[in-house]
Coordinates of C-alpha atoms and ligand atoms in Angstrom, one line a residue:
X1 CA -49.3 12.1 65.1
X2 CA -52.8 13.3 64.6
X3 CA -55.4 11.9 67.0
X4 CA -59.2 12.1 66.8
X5 CA -61.7 10.8 69.3
X6 CA -65.5 10.9 68.7
X7 CA -68.5 9.4 70.4
X8 CA -72.1 9.3 69.2
X9 CA -75.3 7.3 69.8
X10 CA -76.9 5.1 67.2
X11 CA -80.6 4.0 67.5
X12 CA -79.9 0.3 66.7
X13 CA -78.8 -2.6 69.0
X14 CA -75.0 -2.9 69.7
X15 CA -74.7 -6.2 67.7
X16 CA -76.0 -4.7 64.6
X17 CA -74.0 -1.5 64.9
X18 CA -70.9 -3.5 65.6
X19 CA -71.4 -5.5 62.5
X20 CA -71.6 -2.3 60.5
X21 CA -68.6 -0.4 62.0
X22 CA -66.2 -3.3 62.5
X23 CA -66.1 -4.5 59.0
X24 CA -63.7 -2.5 56.8
X25 CA -64.7 -4.3 53.7
X26 CA -67.8 -2.4 52.6
X27 CA -67.1 1.2 53.4
X28 CA -67.4 2.1 49.8
X29 CA -71.1 1.3 49.9
X30 CA -71.9 4.4 52.0
X31 CA -68.9 6.7 52.1
X32 CA -68.5 8.9 49.0
X33 CA -64.8 9.3 49.8
X34 CA -64.0 5.7 49.3
X35 CA -64.0 4.4 45.7
X36 CA -63.7 0.8 46.6
X37 CA -63.3 -1.4 49.7
X38 CA -63.0 -5.1 49.9
X39 CA -62.0 -7.8 52.4
X40 CA -59.3 -10.0 50.9
X41 CA -61.3 -13.0 52.0
X42 CA -65.0 -11.9 52.1
X43 CA -66.3 -15.4 52.8
X44 CA -64.3 -15.9 56.0
X45 CA -65.8 -14.7 59.3
X46 CA -64.2 -11.5 60.5
X47 CA -61.1 -12.5 62.6
X48 CA -57.8 -11.1 63.8
X49 CA -55.5 -11.0 60.8
X50 CA -58.3 -10.2 58.3
X51 CA -57.2 -7.8 55.6
X52 CA -59.0 -5.1 53.7
X53 CA -58.0 -3.0 50.7
X54 CA -59.3 0.4 50.2
X55 CA -59.0 2.9 47.4
X56 CA -59.7 6.3 48.8
X57 CA -60.6 9.3 46.7
X58 CA -59.0 12.7 47.2
X59 CA -58.7 15.5 44.8
X60 CA -59.8 13.3 42.0
X61 CA -57.2 10.5 42.7
X62 CA -57.7 7.1 44.2
X63 CA -55.0 6.1 46.6
X64 CA -54.5 2.6 48.1
X65 CA -54.6 1.9 51.8
X66 CA -54.1 -1.7 53.1
X67 CA -55.7 -2.5 56.5
X68 CA -55.2 -5.4 58.9
X69 CA -57.5 -6.3 61.8
X70 CA -55.2 -6.4 64.9
X71 CA -57.7 -6.9 67.7
X72 CA -61.3 -8.2 67.8
X73 CA -63.6 -8.5 70.8
X74 CA -66.7 -9.7 68.9
X75 CA -69.6 -7.3 69.4
X76 CA -67.5 -4.8 71.4
X77 CA -64.2 -3.8 70.0
X78 CA -62.2 -3.9 66.8
X79 CA -58.7 -2.4 66.1
X80 CA -57.5 -2.0 62.5
X81 CA -54.1 -0.8 61.3
X82 CA -53.8 0.7 57.9
X83 CA -50.7 1.6 55.9
X84 CA -49.5 2.8 52.6
X85 CA -46.2 4.2 51.3
X86 CA -46.3 7.4 53.3
X87 CA -48.6 6.9 56.3
X88 CA -49.9 4.6 59.0
X89 CA -53.2 4.7 60.8
X90 CA -54.6 3.0 63.8
X91 CA -58.4 2.8 64.3
X92 CA -59.9 1.7 67.7
X93 CA -63.7 1.2 67.5
X94 CA -65.8 0.3 70.5
X95 CA -69.5 -0.1 70.9
X96 CA -71.6 -0.5 74.1
X97 CA -75.3 -0.3 75.0
X98 CA -76.3 3.4 75.6
X99 CA -78.1 4.1 78.9
X100 CA -81.2 5.4 77.2
X101 CA -81.3 2.7 74.5
X102 CA -79.5 2.2 71.3
X103 CA -75.7 2.0 71.1
X104 CA -72.9 4.3 72.1
X105 CA -70.1 4.3 69.4
X106 CA -66.6 5.4 70.5
X107 CA -64.1 5.9 67.8
X108 CA -60.5 6.8 68.4
X109 CA -58.0 7.1 65.6
X110 CA -54.4 8.0 65.2
X111 CA -52.6 8.9 62.0
X112 CA -48.9 9.4 61.5
X113 CA -46.8 10.0 58.5
X114 CA -43.6 8.1 58.0
X115 CA -40.1 9.5 58.3
X116 CA -39.7 13.2 57.4
X117 CA -43.3 13.4 56.3
X118 CA -44.1 13.5 60.0
X119 CA -43.2 17.2 59.7
X120 CA -46.4 17.6 57.8
X121 CA -48.6 16.3 60.7
X122 CA -49.1 19.7 62.2
X123 CA -50.1 21.2 58.9
X124 CA -52.5 18.4 58.2
X125 CA -54.2 18.4 61.6
X126 CA -57.0 20.9 60.9
X127 CA -57.8 19.5 57.5
X128 CA -57.9 16.0 58.7
X129 CA -59.9 16.8 61.8
X130 CA -62.5 18.3 59.5
X131 CA -62.5 15.2 57.2
X132 CA -62.9 13.1 60.4
X133 CA -65.9 15.0 61.5
X134 CA -67.5 14.7 58.1
X135 CA -66.9 11.0 58.0
X136 CA -68.3 10.4 61.5
X137 CA -71.4 12.5 60.6
X138 CA -71.8 10.2 57.5
X139 CA -71.6 7.2 59.8
X140 CA -74.0 8.6 62.3
X141 CA -76.4 9.4 59.4
X142 CA -76.1 5.8 58.1
X143 CA -76.7 4.4 61.5
X144 CA -79.7 6.7 62.1
X145 CA -81.5 5.0 59.2
X146 CA -84.4 3.2 60.7
X147 CA -84.3 0.7 57.8
X148 CA -80.8 -0.4 58.7
X149 CA -80.8 -4.0 57.5
X150 CA -80.1 -6.9 59.8
X151 CA -77.2 -7.9 57.5
X152 CA -75.9 -4.4 56.8
X153 CA -73.6 -3.4 54.1
X154 CA -70.1 -3.8 55.4
X155 CA -68.7 -0.4 56.1
X156 CA -66.9 1.7 58.7
X157 CA -66.0 5.3 59.2
X158 CA -62.5 4.6 60.5
X159 CA -60.8 3.4 57.5
X160 CA -62.7 6.0 55.5
X161 CA -61.4 8.8 57.6
X162 CA -57.8 7.7 57.6
X163 CA -58.0 6.6 54.1
X164 CA -59.1 10.1 53.2
X165 CA -56.5 11.6 55.4
X166 CA -53.7 9.4 54.1
X167 CA -54.9 9.9 50.5
X168 CA -55.1 13.6 51.1
X169 CA -51.4 13.6 52.0
X170 CA -50.6 11.2 49.2
X171 CA -52.5 13.2 46.7
X172 CA -51.1 16.5 47.9
X173 CA -47.6 15.4 48.6
X174 CA -46.2 12.1 47.5
X175 CA -47.4 11.9 43.8
X176 CA -47.0 15.7 43.5
X177 CA -43.5 15.8 44.8
X178 CA -42.5 12.4 43.4
X179 CA -42.0 11.4 39.8
X180 CA -45.8 11.1 39.0
X181 CA -46.2 14.9 39.6
X182 CA -43.2 15.7 37.3
X183 CA -44.4 13.3 34.6
X184 CA -48.0 14.7 34.6
X185 CA -46.9 18.3 34.5
X186 CA -44.2 17.8 31.9
X187 CA -47.0 17.0 29.4
X188 CA -48.3 20.5 29.7
X189 CA -45.0 22.3 29.0
X190 CA -44.4 24.1 25.7
X191 CA -40.7 23.2 25.7
X192 CA -40.3 20.1 27.9
X193 CA -36.8 19.2 26.6
X194 CA -35.4 22.8 27.1
X195 CA -34.4 23.3 23.5
X196 CA -31.9 26.1 24.2
X197 CA -28.5 27.1 23.0
X198 CA -26.7 28.4 26.1
X199 CA -23.3 29.1 24.5
X200 CA -21.7 32.2 25.9
X201 CA -23.5 31.9 29.2
X202 CA -21.4 31.3 32.4
X203 CA -23.4 29.6 35.1
X204 CA -22.2 28.9 38.6
X205 CA -23.6 25.8 40.3
X206 CA -22.8 25.0 44.0
X207 CA -22.7 21.4 45.1
X208 CA -22.1 20.4 41.5
X209 CA -20.5 17.0 42.0
X210 CA -23.5 15.1 43.2
X211 CA -27.3 14.5 42.9
X212 CA -29.2 17.5 41.7
X213 CA -26.2 19.8 41.3
X214 CA -24.6 17.2 39.0
X215 CA -27.8 16.8 37.0
X216 CA -28.2 20.6 36.7
X217 CA -24.6 20.9 35.5
X218 CA -25.2 18.2 32.9
X219 CA -28.4 19.8 31.7
X220 CA -26.8 23.2 31.3
X221 CA -23.4 22.1 29.9
X222 CA -25.0 19.8 27.4
X223 CA -26.8 22.9 26.0
X224 CA -23.5 24.9 25.6
X225 CA -23.2 26.8 28.9
X226 CA -19.9 27.2 30.6
X227 CA -20.7 25.7 34.0
X228 CA -18.5 26.6 37.0
X229 CA -18.8 23.6 39.3
X230 CA -18.4 24.7 42.9
X231 CA -17.4 21.7 45.1
X232 CA -16.1 21.5 48.6
X233 CA -14.0 18.4 48.0
X234 CA -11.5 18.8 45.2
X235 CA -11.2 15.0 44.6
X236 CA -15.0 14.5 44.3
X237 CA -15.3 17.7 42.2
X238 CA -12.5 16.6 39.8
X239 CA -14.0 13.1 39.4
X240 CA -17.4 14.6 38.6
X241 CA -15.9 17.0 36.1
X242 CA -13.9 14.3 34.4
X243 CA -16.9 12.0 34.1
X244 CA -19.0 14.8 32.6
X245 CA -16.3 15.9 30.3
X246 CA -16.0 12.4 28.8
X247 CA -19.8 12.1 28.7
X248 CA -20.1 15.5 26.9
X249 CA -17.1 16.0 24.7
X250 CA -16.6 19.7 24.1
X251 CA -18.5 20.7 27.2
X252 CA -17.2 23.8 29.0
X253 CA -16.7 22.9 32.6
X254 CA -14.4 24.4 35.3
X255 CA -14.0 23.6 39.0
X256 CA -13.9 25.9 42.0
X257 CA -13.3 24.6 45.5
X258 CA -15.3 26.2 48.3
X259 CA -17.1 25.0 51.4
X260 CA -20.4 27.0 51.3
X261 CA -20.5 27.0 55.1
X262 CA -17.1 28.6 55.5
X263 CA -17.5 32.3 55.0
X264 CA -13.9 33.0 54.2
X265 CA -14.1 30.3 51.5
X266 CA -17.2 31.8 50.1
X267 CA -15.8 35.4 50.1
X268 CA -12.7 34.2 48.2
X269 CA -14.8 32.2 45.8
X270 CA -16.9 35.3 45.2
X271 CA -13.9 37.5 44.4
X272 CA -12.5 34.9 41.9
X273 CA -15.9 34.5 40.2
X274 CA -16.8 38.2 40.1
X275 CA -14.0 38.9 37.5
X276 CA -16.3 37.9 34.6
X277 CA -20.1 38.2 34.1
X278 CA -22.2 35.5 35.7
X279 CA -25.4 34.6 33.8
X280 CA -26.8 32.4 36.5
X281 CA -26.0 31.5 40.1
X282 CA -27.5 28.3 41.4
X283 CA -27.5 27.9 45.2
X284 CA -27.8 24.1 45.2
X285 CA -25.2 22.9 47.8
X286 CA -27.0 21.5 50.9
X287 CA -27.2 18.8 53.4
X288 CA -29.4 17.5 56.2
X289 CA -27.4 16.6 59.2
X290 CA -28.6 14.8 62.3
X291 CA -26.3 16.4 64.9
X292 CA -25.5 19.9 65.9
X293 CA -22.3 20.9 64.1
X294 CA -20.7 24.3 64.1
X295 CA -18.6 25.8 61.3
X296 CA -15.2 27.3 62.0
X297 CA -17.0 30.7 62.1
X298 CA -19.2 29.3 65.0
X299 CA -22.4 29.1 63.0
X300 CA -24.8 26.2 63.1
X301 CA -23.8 24.2 59.9
X302 CA -27.3 24.0 58.2
X303 CA -27.8 27.7 58.6
X304 CA -24.3 28.5 57.4
X305 CA -24.5 26.3 54.3
X306 CA -28.0 27.1 53.1
X307 CA -28.4 30.7 54.2
X308 CA -25.3 32.5 55.1
X309 CA -23.0 31.1 52.3
X310 CA -25.6 31.7 49.5
X311 CA -26.3 35.2 50.9
X312 CA -22.6 36.1 50.9
X313 CA -22.0 34.7 47.4
X314 CA -25.0 36.5 46.0
X315 CA -23.7 39.7 47.5
X316 CA -20.2 39.1 46.1
X317 CA -21.6 38.4 42.6
X318 CA -24.3 41.0 42.4
X319 CA -22.2 43.2 40.1
X320 CA -21.2 40.2 37.9
X321 CA -24.9 39.2 37.7
X322 CA -26.2 42.7 37.0
X323 CA -23.5 43.1 34.3
X324 CA -24.7 40.0 32.4
X325 CA -27.7 40.0 30.1
X326 CA -30.8 38.3 31.4
X327 CA -29.1 36.8 34.5
X328 CA -30.7 34.6 37.2
X329 CA -30.2 33.5 40.8
X330 CA -31.9 30.2 41.9
X331 CA -32.2 29.0 45.5
X332 CA -32.8 25.3 45.7
X333 CA -35.1 25.1 48.6
X334 CA -37.3 22.2 49.6
X335 CA -40.9 21.2 50.2
X336 CA -39.9 20.7 53.8
X337 CA -40.0 24.4 54.2
X338 CA -43.8 24.3 54.1
X339 CA -43.6 22.8 57.6
X340 CA -41.9 25.7 59.3
X341 CA -42.6 29.4 59.8
X342 CA -39.6 31.8 59.8
X343 CA -38.1 31.9 63.3
X344 CA -34.9 33.9 63.1
X345 CA -33.7 32.8 66.5
X346 CA -34.2 29.1 65.9
X347 CA -32.7 29.5 62.5
X348 CA -29.6 31.1 63.9
X349 CA -29.1 28.9 67.0
X350 CA -30.5 25.5 65.8
X351 CA -32.9 23.6 68.0
X352 CA -32.4 22.2 71.5
X353 CA -32.6 19.2 71.4
X354 CA -31.3 19.3 67.9
X355 CA -33.7 18.0 65.2
X356 CA -32.0 17.8 61.8
X357 CA -35.1 17.7 59.7
X358 CA -36.7 20.7 61.4
X359 CA -33.5 22.7 61.4
X360 CA -33.2 21.9 57.7
X361 CA -36.8 23.0 57.1
X362 CA -36.2 26.3 58.9
X363 CA -33.1 27.0 56.6
X364 CA -35.1 26.1 53.5
X365 CA -37.9 28.5 54.6
X366 CA -35.3 31.2 55.1
X367 CA -34.0 30.6 51.5
X368 CA -37.4 31.2 50.0
X369 CA -37.7 34.5 51.9
X370 CA -34.2 35.5 51.0
X371 CA -34.9 34.8 47.4
X372 CA -37.8 37.2 47.5
X373 CA -35.7 39.9 49.1
X374 CA -32.9 39.4 46.6
X375 CA -35.4 39.7 43.9
X376 CA -36.6 43.0 45.1
X377 CA -33.0 44.2 45.2
X378 CA -31.7 42.7 41.9
X379 CA -34.9 42.6 39.8
X380 CA -34.6 46.3 38.9
X381 CA -31.1 45.5 37.8
X382 CA -32.2 42.8 35.3
X383 CA -31.5 39.8 37.5
X384 CA -34.4 37.3 37.9
X385 CA -34.3 35.6 41.3
X386 CA -36.4 32.6 42.3
X387 CA -36.5 29.7 44.7
X388 CA -37.7 26.3 43.9
X389 CA -38.6 22.9 45.3
X390 CA -37.1 20.0 43.3
X391 CA -39.7 17.5 44.5
X392 CA -38.3 14.3 46.0
X393 CA -35.4 13.0 43.9
X394 CA -33.3 9.9 44.4
X395 CA -29.9 11.4 45.2
X396 CA -26.9 10.4 47.3
X397 CA -28.0 13.1 49.7
X398 CA -31.4 11.6 50.3
X399 CA -30.1 8.1 50.5
X400 CA -27.4 9.0 53.0
X401 CA -29.4 11.4 55.2
X402 CA -32.8 9.8 55.1
X403 CA -32.4 6.1 54.5
X404 CA -35.8 5.2 56.0
X405 CA -37.6 7.8 53.9
X406 CA -35.7 6.6 50.8
X407 CA -36.8 3.1 51.5
X408 CA -40.5 3.8 51.7
X409 CA -40.7 6.3 48.9
X410 CA -38.2 4.8 46.5
X411 CA -40.8 3.7 44.0
X412 CA -42.1 7.3 43.8
X413 CA -38.9 9.3 43.8
X414 CA -37.8 11.4 40.8
X415 CA -34.6 10.9 39.0
X416 CA -32.0 13.6 39.7
X417 CA -32.6 14.8 36.1
X418 CA -36.4 15.2 36.9
X419 CA -35.5 17.0 40.1
X420 CA -33.1 19.3 38.4
X421 CA -35.4 20.2 35.6
X422 CA -36.9 23.3 37.2
X423 CA -33.4 24.4 38.4
X424 CA -32.1 24.3 34.9
X425 CA -35.3 25.9 33.6
X426 CA -35.1 28.8 36.1
X427 CA -31.4 29.3 35.4
X428 CA -31.7 29.3 31.6
X429 CA -35.1 29.3 30.0
X430 CA -36.4 32.6 28.5
X431 CA -39.8 31.8 30.1
X432 CA -38.2 31.9 33.5
X433 CA -36.7 35.4 33.0
X434 CA -40.0 36.6 34.5
X435 CA -39.2 34.9 37.8
X436 CA -39.6 37.6 40.4
X437 CA -38.9 36.0 43.8
X438 CA -41.4 33.2 43.3
X439 CA -41.2 29.7 44.7
X440 CA -41.4 27.1 41.9
X441 CA -42.2 23.5 41.5
X442 CA -42.2 21.9 38.1
X443 CA -41.8 25.2 36.3
X444 CA -44.8 26.8 37.9
X445 CA -44.9 29.4 40.8
X446 CA -46.5 27.9 43.9
X447 CA -47.8 29.3 47.1
X448 CA -45.2 29.6 49.8
X449 CA -47.7 28.3 52.3
X450 CA -50.1 25.4 52.4
X451 CA -53.8 26.1 53.2
X452 CA -54.5 26.7 56.8
X453 CA -50.9 26.5 57.9
X454 CA -49.8 29.4 60.1
X455 CA -46.4 29.8 58.4
X456 CA -46.7 33.4 57.1
X457 CA -44.0 35.6 58.6
X458 CA -44.2 39.3 59.4
X459 CA -42.3 41.9 57.4
X460 CA -40.5 42.7 60.7
X461 CA -39.2 39.1 61.0
X462 CA -38.2 39.0 57.3
X463 CA -36.3 42.2 57.8
X464 CA -34.6 40.7 60.9
X465 CA -33.5 37.7 58.8
X466 CA -32.1 40.1 56.2
X467 CA -30.3 42.1 58.7
X468 CA -28.9 39.0 60.4
X469 CA -27.6 37.7 57.1
X470 CA -26.0 41.1 56.4
X471 CA -24.5 41.3 59.8
X472 CA -23.1 37.8 59.9
X473 CA -21.6 37.9 56.5
X474 CA -20.0 41.3 57.1
X475 CA -21.9 42.8 54.2
Ligands
NAP519 N1 -33.0 15.3 46.5 C1 -34.2 15.8 47.0 O1 -35.2 15.1 47.0 C2 -34.2 17.2 47.5 C3 -35.4 17.7 47.9 C4 -35.5 19.0 48.4 C5 -34.4 19.8 48.3 N2 -33.2 19.2 47.9 C6 -32.0 20.1 47.9 O2 -31.3 20.0 46.8 C7 -30.0 20.3 47.0 C8 -29.1 19.2 46.4 O3 -29.3 18.0 47.2 P1 -29.1 16.5 46.6 O4 -30.3 15.8 47.0 O5 -28.7 16.5 45.2 O6 -28.0 16.0 47.6 P2 -26.5 15.5 47.4 O7 -26.5 14.4 46.4 O8 -25.9 15.2 48.7 O9 -25.8 16.8 46.8 C9 -25.5 17.8 47.6 C10 -24.3 18.6 47.1 O10 -24.0 19.7 48.0 C11 -22.7 19.6 48.3 N3 -22.5 20.2 49.6 C12 -23.0 19.9 50.8 N4 -22.5 20.7 51.8 C13 -21.6 21.5 51.2 C14 -20.9 22.6 51.6 N5 -20.8 22.9 52.9 N6 -20.1 23.3 50.7 C15 -20.2 23.0 49.4 N7 -20.9 22.0 48.9 C16 -21.6 21.3 49.8 C17 -22.3 18.1 48.3 O11 -20.9 18.0 48.3 P3 -20.3 16.6 48.8 O12 -20.5 15.6 47.7 O13 -18.9 17.0 49.0 O14 -21.0 16.2 50.1 C18 -23.0 17.7 47.1 O15 -22.3 18.1 46.0 C19 -29.8 20.5 48.4 O16 -29.8 21.9 48.7 C20 -31.0 19.8 49.0 O17 -31.4 20.4 50.2 C21 -33.1 18.0 47.5

């Protein structure tokens, strides 16, 4: 949760100031961040249960925020609660006579993001504190106006602030990571449908029986690639393969069983696959678990599946990749990685108490760093290595691991095919052969860090990560 508390003095009597600050219906008349604001019933006197709808501008977008008046002590205090798909806000506004005349205005506000988005709270704190200060200054300026009318325009800083904050997050995260971001960017691509003939290319996809892995397999196999589907459960793997085979007659599909968290399994898989050239290796298998689990090797499960297994398989296949023309390695990371800085000890040991979303984000951060390191190593041998963020896609994994998140964001989520688009593009498009360790979303390299986040790692820590992976995988 992000909390802000501000106090200032306005030169007008408390009654008039309260009238101004307690009404969320007319913020747009003075706050340039708010495109529109309206009470649902503008003719009714302000009372508990009143509702106001705001459209808040951020980065050129207008994002809705619906408010309800929870408490009202006329002339003294108003508490509004705002909500949209991704965030909730509580604004507590008090006014009282100032000792030297005029009115003291206290404003306290709390903003929290819902579900796993709460991981972004820390990143957002500085930006939103700045927005908060700007908004309070704007209110203070409005209230300093000696011509403040007895029946002032209805406006308040509180909704404006949190509307801005929430819309900042919405504009930056939800539409961008959800389907709207994909749909908007797709319009700018030269080859949106990936018009490719991949015959003769052998592509390994881990976690291929479900969600993004299945959609990636479909995208690549339907363009002629031989896709090796790596699945941990032979029954689920075979069913997925059979379904795809009947959907795509003539598709070249084969099945390999391996648990990506079990190092013996991964080593054996690597030796089987290394017998022929590999044109692309997609590290897609992954899961967010809510309890500490250890693999048979004794490693924390999330770390083993997302980091150690992929590292070992890349090592096992480096010759097969380097021996194939124009080959690729793709790490399917996550936007959750933006919330964490590399911390090798936490990555290895998990967190105490265990926090699945954070542990997952640590592993996804490590994948991005590993991809860069692998790129340095394999790039000179003709292998393009990249990591990517699929956005938020509606998959069995998201539904099972994050039901609350799925419920609130369902309308915005991508299809698995939309989420898998950049995976397939990185694995196969000629444009992506230039990938050199970058982190991609919607076919474009992105920064690995959000502005103002302190998530950059030192070369020494990155070296430690590499050495740990090498040591634990017996490389
Ligand atoms: N969907 C999103 O919005 C999203 C966002 C960011 C990142 N991602 C990443 O995208 C990847 C795919 O996720 P998804 O959403 O498509 O989830 P999903 O539908 O649950 O698919 C995950 C796949 O990984 C497999 N898998 C899990 N643990 C494994 C292990 N130890 N060994 C081998 N295979 C294993 C699963 O096999 P079973 O079917 O046997 O469980 C399944 O095939 C993951 O790395 C995830 O972190 C997804």
